[in-house]
Coordinates of C-alpha atoms in Angstrom, one line a residue:
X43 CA 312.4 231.4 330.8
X44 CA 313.6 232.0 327.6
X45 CA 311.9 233.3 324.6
X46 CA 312.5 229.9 322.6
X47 CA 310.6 228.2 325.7
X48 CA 308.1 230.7 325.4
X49 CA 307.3 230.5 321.5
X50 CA 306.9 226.4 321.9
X51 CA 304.6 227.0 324.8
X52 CA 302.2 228.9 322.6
X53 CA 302.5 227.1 319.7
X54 CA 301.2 223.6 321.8
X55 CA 298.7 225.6 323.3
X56 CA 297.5 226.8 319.9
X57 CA 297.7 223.3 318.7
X58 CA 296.1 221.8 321.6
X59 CA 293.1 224.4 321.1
X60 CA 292.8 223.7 317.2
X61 CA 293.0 219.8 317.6
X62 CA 290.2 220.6 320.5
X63 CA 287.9 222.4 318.3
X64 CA 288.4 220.2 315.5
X65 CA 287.6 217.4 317.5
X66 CA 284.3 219.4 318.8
X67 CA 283.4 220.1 314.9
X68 CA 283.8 216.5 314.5
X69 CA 281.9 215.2 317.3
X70 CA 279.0 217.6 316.2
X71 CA 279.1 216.8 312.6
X72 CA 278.6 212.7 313.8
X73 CA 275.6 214.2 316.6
X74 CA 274.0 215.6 313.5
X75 CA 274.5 213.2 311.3
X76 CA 273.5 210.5 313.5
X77 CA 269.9 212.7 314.1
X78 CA 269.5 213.2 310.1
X79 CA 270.5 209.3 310.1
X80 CA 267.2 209.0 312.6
X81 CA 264.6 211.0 311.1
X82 CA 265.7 209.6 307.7
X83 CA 265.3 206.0 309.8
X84 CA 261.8 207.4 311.4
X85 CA 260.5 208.6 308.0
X86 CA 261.4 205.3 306.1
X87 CA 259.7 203.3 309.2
X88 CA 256.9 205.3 308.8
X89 CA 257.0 204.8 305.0
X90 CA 257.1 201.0 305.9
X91 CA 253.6 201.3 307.9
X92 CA 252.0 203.0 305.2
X93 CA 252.3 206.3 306.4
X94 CA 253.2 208.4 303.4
X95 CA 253.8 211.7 304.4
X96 CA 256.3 214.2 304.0
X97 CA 258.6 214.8 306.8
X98 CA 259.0 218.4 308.4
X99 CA 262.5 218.9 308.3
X100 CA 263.9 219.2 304.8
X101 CA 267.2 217.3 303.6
X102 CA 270.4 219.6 303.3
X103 CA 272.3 219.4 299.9
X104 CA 275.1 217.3 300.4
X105 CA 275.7 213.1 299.6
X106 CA 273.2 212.1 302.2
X107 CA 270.8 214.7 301.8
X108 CA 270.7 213.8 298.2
X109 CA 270.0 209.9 299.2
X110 CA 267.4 210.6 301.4
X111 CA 265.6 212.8 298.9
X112 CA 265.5 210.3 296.3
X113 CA 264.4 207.5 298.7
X114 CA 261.4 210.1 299.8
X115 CA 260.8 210.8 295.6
X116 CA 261.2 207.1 295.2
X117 CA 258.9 206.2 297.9
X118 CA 256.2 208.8 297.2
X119 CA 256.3 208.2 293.2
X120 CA 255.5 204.4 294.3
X121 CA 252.4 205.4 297.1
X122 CA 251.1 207.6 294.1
X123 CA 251.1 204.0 291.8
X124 CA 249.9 201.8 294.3
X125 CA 246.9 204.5 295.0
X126 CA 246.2 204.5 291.4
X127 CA 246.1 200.8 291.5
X128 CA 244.1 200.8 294.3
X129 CA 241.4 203.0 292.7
X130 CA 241.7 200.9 289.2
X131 CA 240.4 197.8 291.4
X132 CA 237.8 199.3 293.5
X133 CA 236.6 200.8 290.2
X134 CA 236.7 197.5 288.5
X135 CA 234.6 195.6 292.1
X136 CA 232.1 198.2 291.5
X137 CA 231.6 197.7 287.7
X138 CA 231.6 193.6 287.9
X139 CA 229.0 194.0 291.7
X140 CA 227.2 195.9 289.4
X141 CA 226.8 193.8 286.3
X142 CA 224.1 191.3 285.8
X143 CA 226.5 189.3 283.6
X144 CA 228.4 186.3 285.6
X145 CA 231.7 187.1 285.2
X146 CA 234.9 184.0 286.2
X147 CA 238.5 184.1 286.1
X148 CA 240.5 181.3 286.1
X149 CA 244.4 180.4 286.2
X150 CA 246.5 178.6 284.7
X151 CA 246.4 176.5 287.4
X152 CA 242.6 176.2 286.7
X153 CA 241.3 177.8 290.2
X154 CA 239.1 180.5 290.5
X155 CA 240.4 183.9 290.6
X156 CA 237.6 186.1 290.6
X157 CA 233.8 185.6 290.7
X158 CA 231.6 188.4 290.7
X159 CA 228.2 188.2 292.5
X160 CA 226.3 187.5 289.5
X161 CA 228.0 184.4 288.3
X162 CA 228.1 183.6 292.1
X163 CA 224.0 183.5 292.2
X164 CA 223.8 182.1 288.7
X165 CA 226.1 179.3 289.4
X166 CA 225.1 178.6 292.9
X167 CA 228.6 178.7 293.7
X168 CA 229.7 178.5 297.5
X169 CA 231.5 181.5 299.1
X170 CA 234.8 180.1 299.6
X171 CA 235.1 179.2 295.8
X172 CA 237.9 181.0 295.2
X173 CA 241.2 179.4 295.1
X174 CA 239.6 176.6 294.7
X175 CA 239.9 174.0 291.1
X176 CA 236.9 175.4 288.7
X177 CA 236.1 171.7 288.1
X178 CA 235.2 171.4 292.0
X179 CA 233.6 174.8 292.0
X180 CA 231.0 174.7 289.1
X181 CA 230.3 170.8 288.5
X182 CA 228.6 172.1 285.1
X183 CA 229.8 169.6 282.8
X184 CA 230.1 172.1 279.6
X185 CA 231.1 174.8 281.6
X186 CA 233.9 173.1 282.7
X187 CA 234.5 171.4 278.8
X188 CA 234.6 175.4 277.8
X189 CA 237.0 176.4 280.4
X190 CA 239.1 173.3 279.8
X191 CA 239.6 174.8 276.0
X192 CA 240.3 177.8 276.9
X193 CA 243.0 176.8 278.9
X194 CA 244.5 175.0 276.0
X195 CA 244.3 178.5 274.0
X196 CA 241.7 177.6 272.1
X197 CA 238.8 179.6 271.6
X198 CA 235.4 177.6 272.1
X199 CA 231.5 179.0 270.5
X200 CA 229.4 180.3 273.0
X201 CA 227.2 177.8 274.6
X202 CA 223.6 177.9 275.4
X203 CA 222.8 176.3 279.3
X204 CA 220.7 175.5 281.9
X205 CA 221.8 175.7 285.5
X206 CA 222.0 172.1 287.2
X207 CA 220.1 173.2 290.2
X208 CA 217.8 175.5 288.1
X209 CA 216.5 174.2 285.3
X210 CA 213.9 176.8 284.5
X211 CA 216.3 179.9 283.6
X212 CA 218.8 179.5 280.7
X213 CA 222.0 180.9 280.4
X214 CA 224.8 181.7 277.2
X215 CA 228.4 181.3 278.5
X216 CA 231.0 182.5 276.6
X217 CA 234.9 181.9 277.5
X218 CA 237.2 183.6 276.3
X219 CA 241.6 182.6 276.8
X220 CA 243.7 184.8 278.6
X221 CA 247.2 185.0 277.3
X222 CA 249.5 188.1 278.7
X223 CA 251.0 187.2 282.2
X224 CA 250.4 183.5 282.0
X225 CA 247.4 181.5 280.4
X226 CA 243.7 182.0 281.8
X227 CA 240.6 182.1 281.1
X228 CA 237.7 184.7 281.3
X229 CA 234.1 183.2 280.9
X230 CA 230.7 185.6 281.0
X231 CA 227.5 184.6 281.9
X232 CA 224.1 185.9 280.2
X233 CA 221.1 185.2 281.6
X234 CA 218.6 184.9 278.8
X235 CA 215.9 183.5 280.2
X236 CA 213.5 186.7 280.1
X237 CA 214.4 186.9 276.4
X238 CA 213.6 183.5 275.7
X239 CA 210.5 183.8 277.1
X240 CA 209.7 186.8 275.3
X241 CA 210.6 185.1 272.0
X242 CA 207.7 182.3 273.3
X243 CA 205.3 185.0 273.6
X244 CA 206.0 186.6 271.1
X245 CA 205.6 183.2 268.7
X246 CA 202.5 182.1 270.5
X247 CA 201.0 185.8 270.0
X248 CA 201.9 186.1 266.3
X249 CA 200.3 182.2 265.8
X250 CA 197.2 182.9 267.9
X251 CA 196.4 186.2 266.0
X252 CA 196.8 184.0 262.9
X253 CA 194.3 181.6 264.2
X254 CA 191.8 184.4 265.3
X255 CA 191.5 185.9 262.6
X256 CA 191.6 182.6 260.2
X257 CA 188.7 181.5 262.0
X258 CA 185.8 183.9 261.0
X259 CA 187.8 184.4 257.9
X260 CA 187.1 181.1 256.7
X261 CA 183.4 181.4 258.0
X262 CA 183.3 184.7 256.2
X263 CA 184.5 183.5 253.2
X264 CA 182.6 179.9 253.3
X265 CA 179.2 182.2 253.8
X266 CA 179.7 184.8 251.3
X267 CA 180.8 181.9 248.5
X268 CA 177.4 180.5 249.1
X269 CA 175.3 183.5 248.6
X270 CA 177.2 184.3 245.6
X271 CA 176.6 180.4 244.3
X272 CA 173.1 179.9 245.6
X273 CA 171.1 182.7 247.2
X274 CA 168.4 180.5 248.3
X275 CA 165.5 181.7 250.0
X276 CA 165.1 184.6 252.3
X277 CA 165.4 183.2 255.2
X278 CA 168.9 181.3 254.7
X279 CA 169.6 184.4 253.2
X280 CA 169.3 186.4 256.2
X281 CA 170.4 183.5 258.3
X282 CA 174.0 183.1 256.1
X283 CA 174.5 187.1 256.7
X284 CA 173.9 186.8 260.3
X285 CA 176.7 184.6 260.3
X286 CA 178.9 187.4 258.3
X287 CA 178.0 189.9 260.3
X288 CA 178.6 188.2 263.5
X289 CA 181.9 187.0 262.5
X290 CA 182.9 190.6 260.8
X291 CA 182.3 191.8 264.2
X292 CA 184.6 189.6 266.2
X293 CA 187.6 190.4 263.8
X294 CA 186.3 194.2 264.4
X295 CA 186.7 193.7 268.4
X296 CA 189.8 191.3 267.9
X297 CA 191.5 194.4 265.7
X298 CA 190.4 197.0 268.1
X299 CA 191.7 195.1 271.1
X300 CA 195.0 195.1 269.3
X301 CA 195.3 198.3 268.4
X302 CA 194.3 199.4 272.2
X303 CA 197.2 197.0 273.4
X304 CA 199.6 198.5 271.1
X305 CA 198.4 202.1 272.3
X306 CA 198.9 200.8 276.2
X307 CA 202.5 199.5 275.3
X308 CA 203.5 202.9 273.9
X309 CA 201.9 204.8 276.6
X310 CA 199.5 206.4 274.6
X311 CA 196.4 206.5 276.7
X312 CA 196.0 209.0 279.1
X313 CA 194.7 209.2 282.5
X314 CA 191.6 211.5 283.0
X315 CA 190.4 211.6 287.0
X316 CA 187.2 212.6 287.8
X317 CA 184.8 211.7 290.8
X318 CA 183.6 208.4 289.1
X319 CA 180.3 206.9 290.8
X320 CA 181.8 203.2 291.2
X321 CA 177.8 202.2 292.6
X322 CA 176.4 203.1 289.2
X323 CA 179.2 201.8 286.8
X324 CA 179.0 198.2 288.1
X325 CA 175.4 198.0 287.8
X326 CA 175.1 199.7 284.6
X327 CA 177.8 196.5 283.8
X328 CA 175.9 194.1 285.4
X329 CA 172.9 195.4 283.6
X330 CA 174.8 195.0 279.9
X331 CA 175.6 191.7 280.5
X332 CA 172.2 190.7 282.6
X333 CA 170.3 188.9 279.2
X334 CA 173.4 186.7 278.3
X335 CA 173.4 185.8 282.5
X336 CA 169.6 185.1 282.3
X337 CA 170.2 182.6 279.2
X338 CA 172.8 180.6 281.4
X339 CA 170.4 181.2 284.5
X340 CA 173.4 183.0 286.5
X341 CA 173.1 185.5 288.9
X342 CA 175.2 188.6 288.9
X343 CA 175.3 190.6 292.2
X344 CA 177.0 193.8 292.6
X345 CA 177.5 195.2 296.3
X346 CA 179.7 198.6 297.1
X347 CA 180.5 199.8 301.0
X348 CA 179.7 203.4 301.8
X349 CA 183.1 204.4 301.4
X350 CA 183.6 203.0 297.8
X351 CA 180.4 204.6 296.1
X352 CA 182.9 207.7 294.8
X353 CA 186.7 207.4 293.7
X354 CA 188.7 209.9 292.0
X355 CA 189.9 208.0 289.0
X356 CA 189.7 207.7 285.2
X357 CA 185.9 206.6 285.1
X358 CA 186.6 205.5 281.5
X359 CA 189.1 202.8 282.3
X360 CA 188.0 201.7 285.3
X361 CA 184.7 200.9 283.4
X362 CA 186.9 199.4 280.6
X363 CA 188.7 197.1 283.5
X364 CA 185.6 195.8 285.3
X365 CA 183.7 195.2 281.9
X366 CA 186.2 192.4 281.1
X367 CA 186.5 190.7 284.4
X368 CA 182.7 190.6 284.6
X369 CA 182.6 189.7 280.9
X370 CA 185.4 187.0 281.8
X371 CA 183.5 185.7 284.7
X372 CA 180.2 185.4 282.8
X373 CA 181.8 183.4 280.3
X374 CA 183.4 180.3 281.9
X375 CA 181.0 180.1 284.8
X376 CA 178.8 177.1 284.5
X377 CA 174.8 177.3 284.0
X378 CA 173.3 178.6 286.8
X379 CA 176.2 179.8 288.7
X380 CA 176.5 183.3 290.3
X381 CA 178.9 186.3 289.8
X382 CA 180.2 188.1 292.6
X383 CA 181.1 191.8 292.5
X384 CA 182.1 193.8 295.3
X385 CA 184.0 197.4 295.4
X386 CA 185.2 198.3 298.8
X387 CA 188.2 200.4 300.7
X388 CA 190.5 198.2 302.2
X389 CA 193.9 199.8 304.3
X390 CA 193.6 203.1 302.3
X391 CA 193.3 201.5 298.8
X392 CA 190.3 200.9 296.6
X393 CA 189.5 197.1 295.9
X394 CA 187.0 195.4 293.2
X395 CA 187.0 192.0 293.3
X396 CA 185.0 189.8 290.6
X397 CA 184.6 186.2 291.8
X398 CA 182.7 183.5 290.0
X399 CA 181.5 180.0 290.6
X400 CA 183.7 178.1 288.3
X401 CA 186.3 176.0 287.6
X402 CA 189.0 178.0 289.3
X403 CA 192.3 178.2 287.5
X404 CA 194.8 175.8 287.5
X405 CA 198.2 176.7 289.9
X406 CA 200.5 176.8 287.4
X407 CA 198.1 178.6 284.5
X408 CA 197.3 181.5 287.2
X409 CA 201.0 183.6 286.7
X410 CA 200.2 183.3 283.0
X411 CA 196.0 184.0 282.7
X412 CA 197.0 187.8 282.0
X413 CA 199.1 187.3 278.6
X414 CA 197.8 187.5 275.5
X415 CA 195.8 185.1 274.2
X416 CA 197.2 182.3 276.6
X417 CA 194.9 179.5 276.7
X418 CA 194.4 177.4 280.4
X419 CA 193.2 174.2 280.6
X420 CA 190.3 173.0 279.1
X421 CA 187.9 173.2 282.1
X422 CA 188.0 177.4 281.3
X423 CA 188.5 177.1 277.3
X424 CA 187.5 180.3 276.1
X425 CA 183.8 180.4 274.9
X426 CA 183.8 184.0 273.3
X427 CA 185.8 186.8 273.8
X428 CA 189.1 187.8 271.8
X429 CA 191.1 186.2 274.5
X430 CA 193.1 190.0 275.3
X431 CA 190.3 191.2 278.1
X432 CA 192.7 189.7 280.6
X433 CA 195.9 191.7 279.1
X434 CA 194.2 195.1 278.5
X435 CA 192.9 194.8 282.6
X436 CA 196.7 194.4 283.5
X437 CA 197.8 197.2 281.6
X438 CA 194.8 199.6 282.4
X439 CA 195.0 198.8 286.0
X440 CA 198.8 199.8 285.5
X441 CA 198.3 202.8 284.2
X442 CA 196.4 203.4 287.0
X443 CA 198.9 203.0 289.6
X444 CA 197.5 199.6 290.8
X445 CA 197.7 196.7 291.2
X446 CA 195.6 193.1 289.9
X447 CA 196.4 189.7 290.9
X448 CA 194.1 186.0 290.1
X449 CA 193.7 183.7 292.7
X450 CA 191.0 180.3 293.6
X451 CA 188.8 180.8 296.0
X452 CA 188.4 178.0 299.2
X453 CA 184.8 176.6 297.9
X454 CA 186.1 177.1 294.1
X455 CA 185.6 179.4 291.4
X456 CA 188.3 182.2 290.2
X457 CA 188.8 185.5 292.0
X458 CA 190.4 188.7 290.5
X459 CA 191.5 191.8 292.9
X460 CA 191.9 194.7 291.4
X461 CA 193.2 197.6 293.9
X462 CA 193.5 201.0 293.2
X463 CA 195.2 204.2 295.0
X464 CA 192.3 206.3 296.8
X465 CA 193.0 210.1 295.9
X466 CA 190.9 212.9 298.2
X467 CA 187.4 213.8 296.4
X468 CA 186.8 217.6 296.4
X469 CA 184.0 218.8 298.4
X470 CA 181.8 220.1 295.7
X471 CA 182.5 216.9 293.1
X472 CA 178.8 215.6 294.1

């Protein structure tokens, strides 16, 4: 064989072997791109379930490495937004569950985007009310007048409601339009019903202490204009300052009730416990009030169980609390009637209950018999008194820790429970 023969032999075996092991570099270049074209595949699946994890392997630098690693910055830089909005709106379901303001959203479209649980309640709204037209949904007549304004882009007053199916609370809506991203409407609920109700006590308190204290004003005055005119004889003399005095002496209690009320408002009044002998207060009451009780023929019985005759307690207040109901009982029970006063231990707690044989209180006066100055029918029209015994037993028995409530009994008459916590006596207290 000649030499030429021999130098083409080995230069198409040499080819053959390069164009072998380029083919082999080529076919593993495609294996391993085709397994970094799969885990970039498994990664964005995985992306596409929610799964936002970094994958193990790391991208080499070249064209698609550099693809992949901005699809995985691109995907991760939107997971990090979408948990940020996320947050934003379980932060703003927690402020509006949390708000006692009614709070509505409408669309353009005028249906109910969001309704937190307080406009929900206030409303009476149904709980698949959203989506649905706010005309359908509310069936409040200005409500839906306010809404419809907003809508238009105006911007309508506030406006003072009832609720249609509850007429006894009052409400202030205020709507607001919403104009970024399309036209809306935001309206907000306050329920002012506690204030407007404070503003009537408030007025009836401020014209009742007018009128007490007018009253022996006048009778003051009238009296003391004639002694000054006409002293007359002795005895209208002493009979005209009777008067005075008596009269001075109401405005004295009516001023000193006052004061005590505004010291029990600011919690002023401290509580002092002692071993108080509950047996011997209520009679020592009884006995105070026995020769106004013998002029109207009534009968005032006092009876306290075994395990009521000594309770750790302010012995001050409690005197203070049972003093009034007996005082209240005393006055609007009829001639001849009888007062009922019992102290016993009832479930662990202390009870005093004053019951009389009276009138009873009317059902819808009996939520109301322990604000100030607030009159019930005229069947128990206050005979004496400053009218505040009822409000200073509320708030004493408060600070007490206890609790007092007004009820009629079966065979008539009013009855007022008073219980109290029962703290351990010390041994040596008696």
């Amino acid at each position: 064989m000649s030499t030429f023969v021999l130098i083409a032999l080995a230069f198409i075996a040499g080819g053959a072997a390069a164009a072998a092991v380029m083919a082999a570099r080529r076919h593993a270049l495609a294996v391993r791109d085709r397994g970094r074209a799969m885990t970039i595949m498994s990664a964005a699946k995985r992306y596409s379930l929610g799964d936002l994890s970094r994958p193990s392997p790391d991208y080499e630098d070249d064209d698609l490495g550099h693809v992949a690693r901005a699809m995985d910055q691109a995907v991760h830089e939107l997971g990090r937004r979408v948990d940020s909005l996320e947050r934003d709106r379980a932060r703003m379901e927690a402020i509006l569950a949390s708000m006692v303001e009614g709070v509505l959203v409408v669309n353009e479209q005028g249906r109910l985007q969001l309704v937190n649980e307080a406009a929900r309640r206030l409303l009476k709204l149904e709980q698949g009310s959203i989506d649905h037209s706010y005309v359908e949904a509310i069936r409040h007549p200005g409500i839906v007048e306010q809404i419809g304004k907003a809508l238009a882009g105006e911007h309508p007053e506030g406006l003072e409601l009832s609720v249609t199916r509850d007429t006894t609370r009052t409400l202030v809506a205020r709507v607001s339009p919403v104009i970024t991203a399309g036209r809306g409407a935001v309206m907000v609920l306050h329920d002012i019903t506690e204030l407007r109700r404070a503003d009537l006590i408030r007025r009836d308190f401020v014209a009742n202490v007018s009128h007490e204290l007018r009253t022996p004003l006048t009778a003051i005055k009238g009296y003391a204009e004639a002694l000054l005119d006409d002293p007359g004889d002795a005895d209208q003399r002493e009979r005209f300052l009777d008067i005075i005095h008596r009269h001075a002496t109401r405005m004295e209690r009516l001023v000193k009730d006052l004061l005590r009320l505004a010291r029990l408002d600011a919690g002023q009044e401290t509580v002092e416990v002692m071993p108080t002998d509950i047996e011997g207060l209520l009679r020592g009451i009884a006995n105070d009030f026995e020769p106004i009780a013998a002029q109207k023929q009534q009968t005032i019985e006092v009876v306290v169980t075994a395990d009521a005759r000594t309770l750790m307690t302010d012995a001050t207040k409690l005197h203070d609390i049972a003093r009034n109901l007996i005082e209240n009982a005393v006055n609007y029970t009829p001639d001849g009637g009888t007062i009922d006063v019992r102290a016993s231990v009832l479930e662990g707690r202390f009870q005093l209950t004053v019951a009389d044989t009276g009138h009873g209180i009317a059902p819808d006066d009996l939520g109301r018999v322990f604000e100030r100055f607030y009159r019930v029918d005229k069947s128990r029209t206050r005979p004496g008194g400053t009218g505040l015994g009822l409000s200073i037993v509320k708030h004493l028995v408060h600070v007490l820790d206890g609790d007092v409530t007004a009820s009629n009994q079966d065979g008539g008459g009013a009855l007022f429970t008073v219980t109290l916590p029962v703290p351990e006596v010390p041994k040596a207290a008696f």
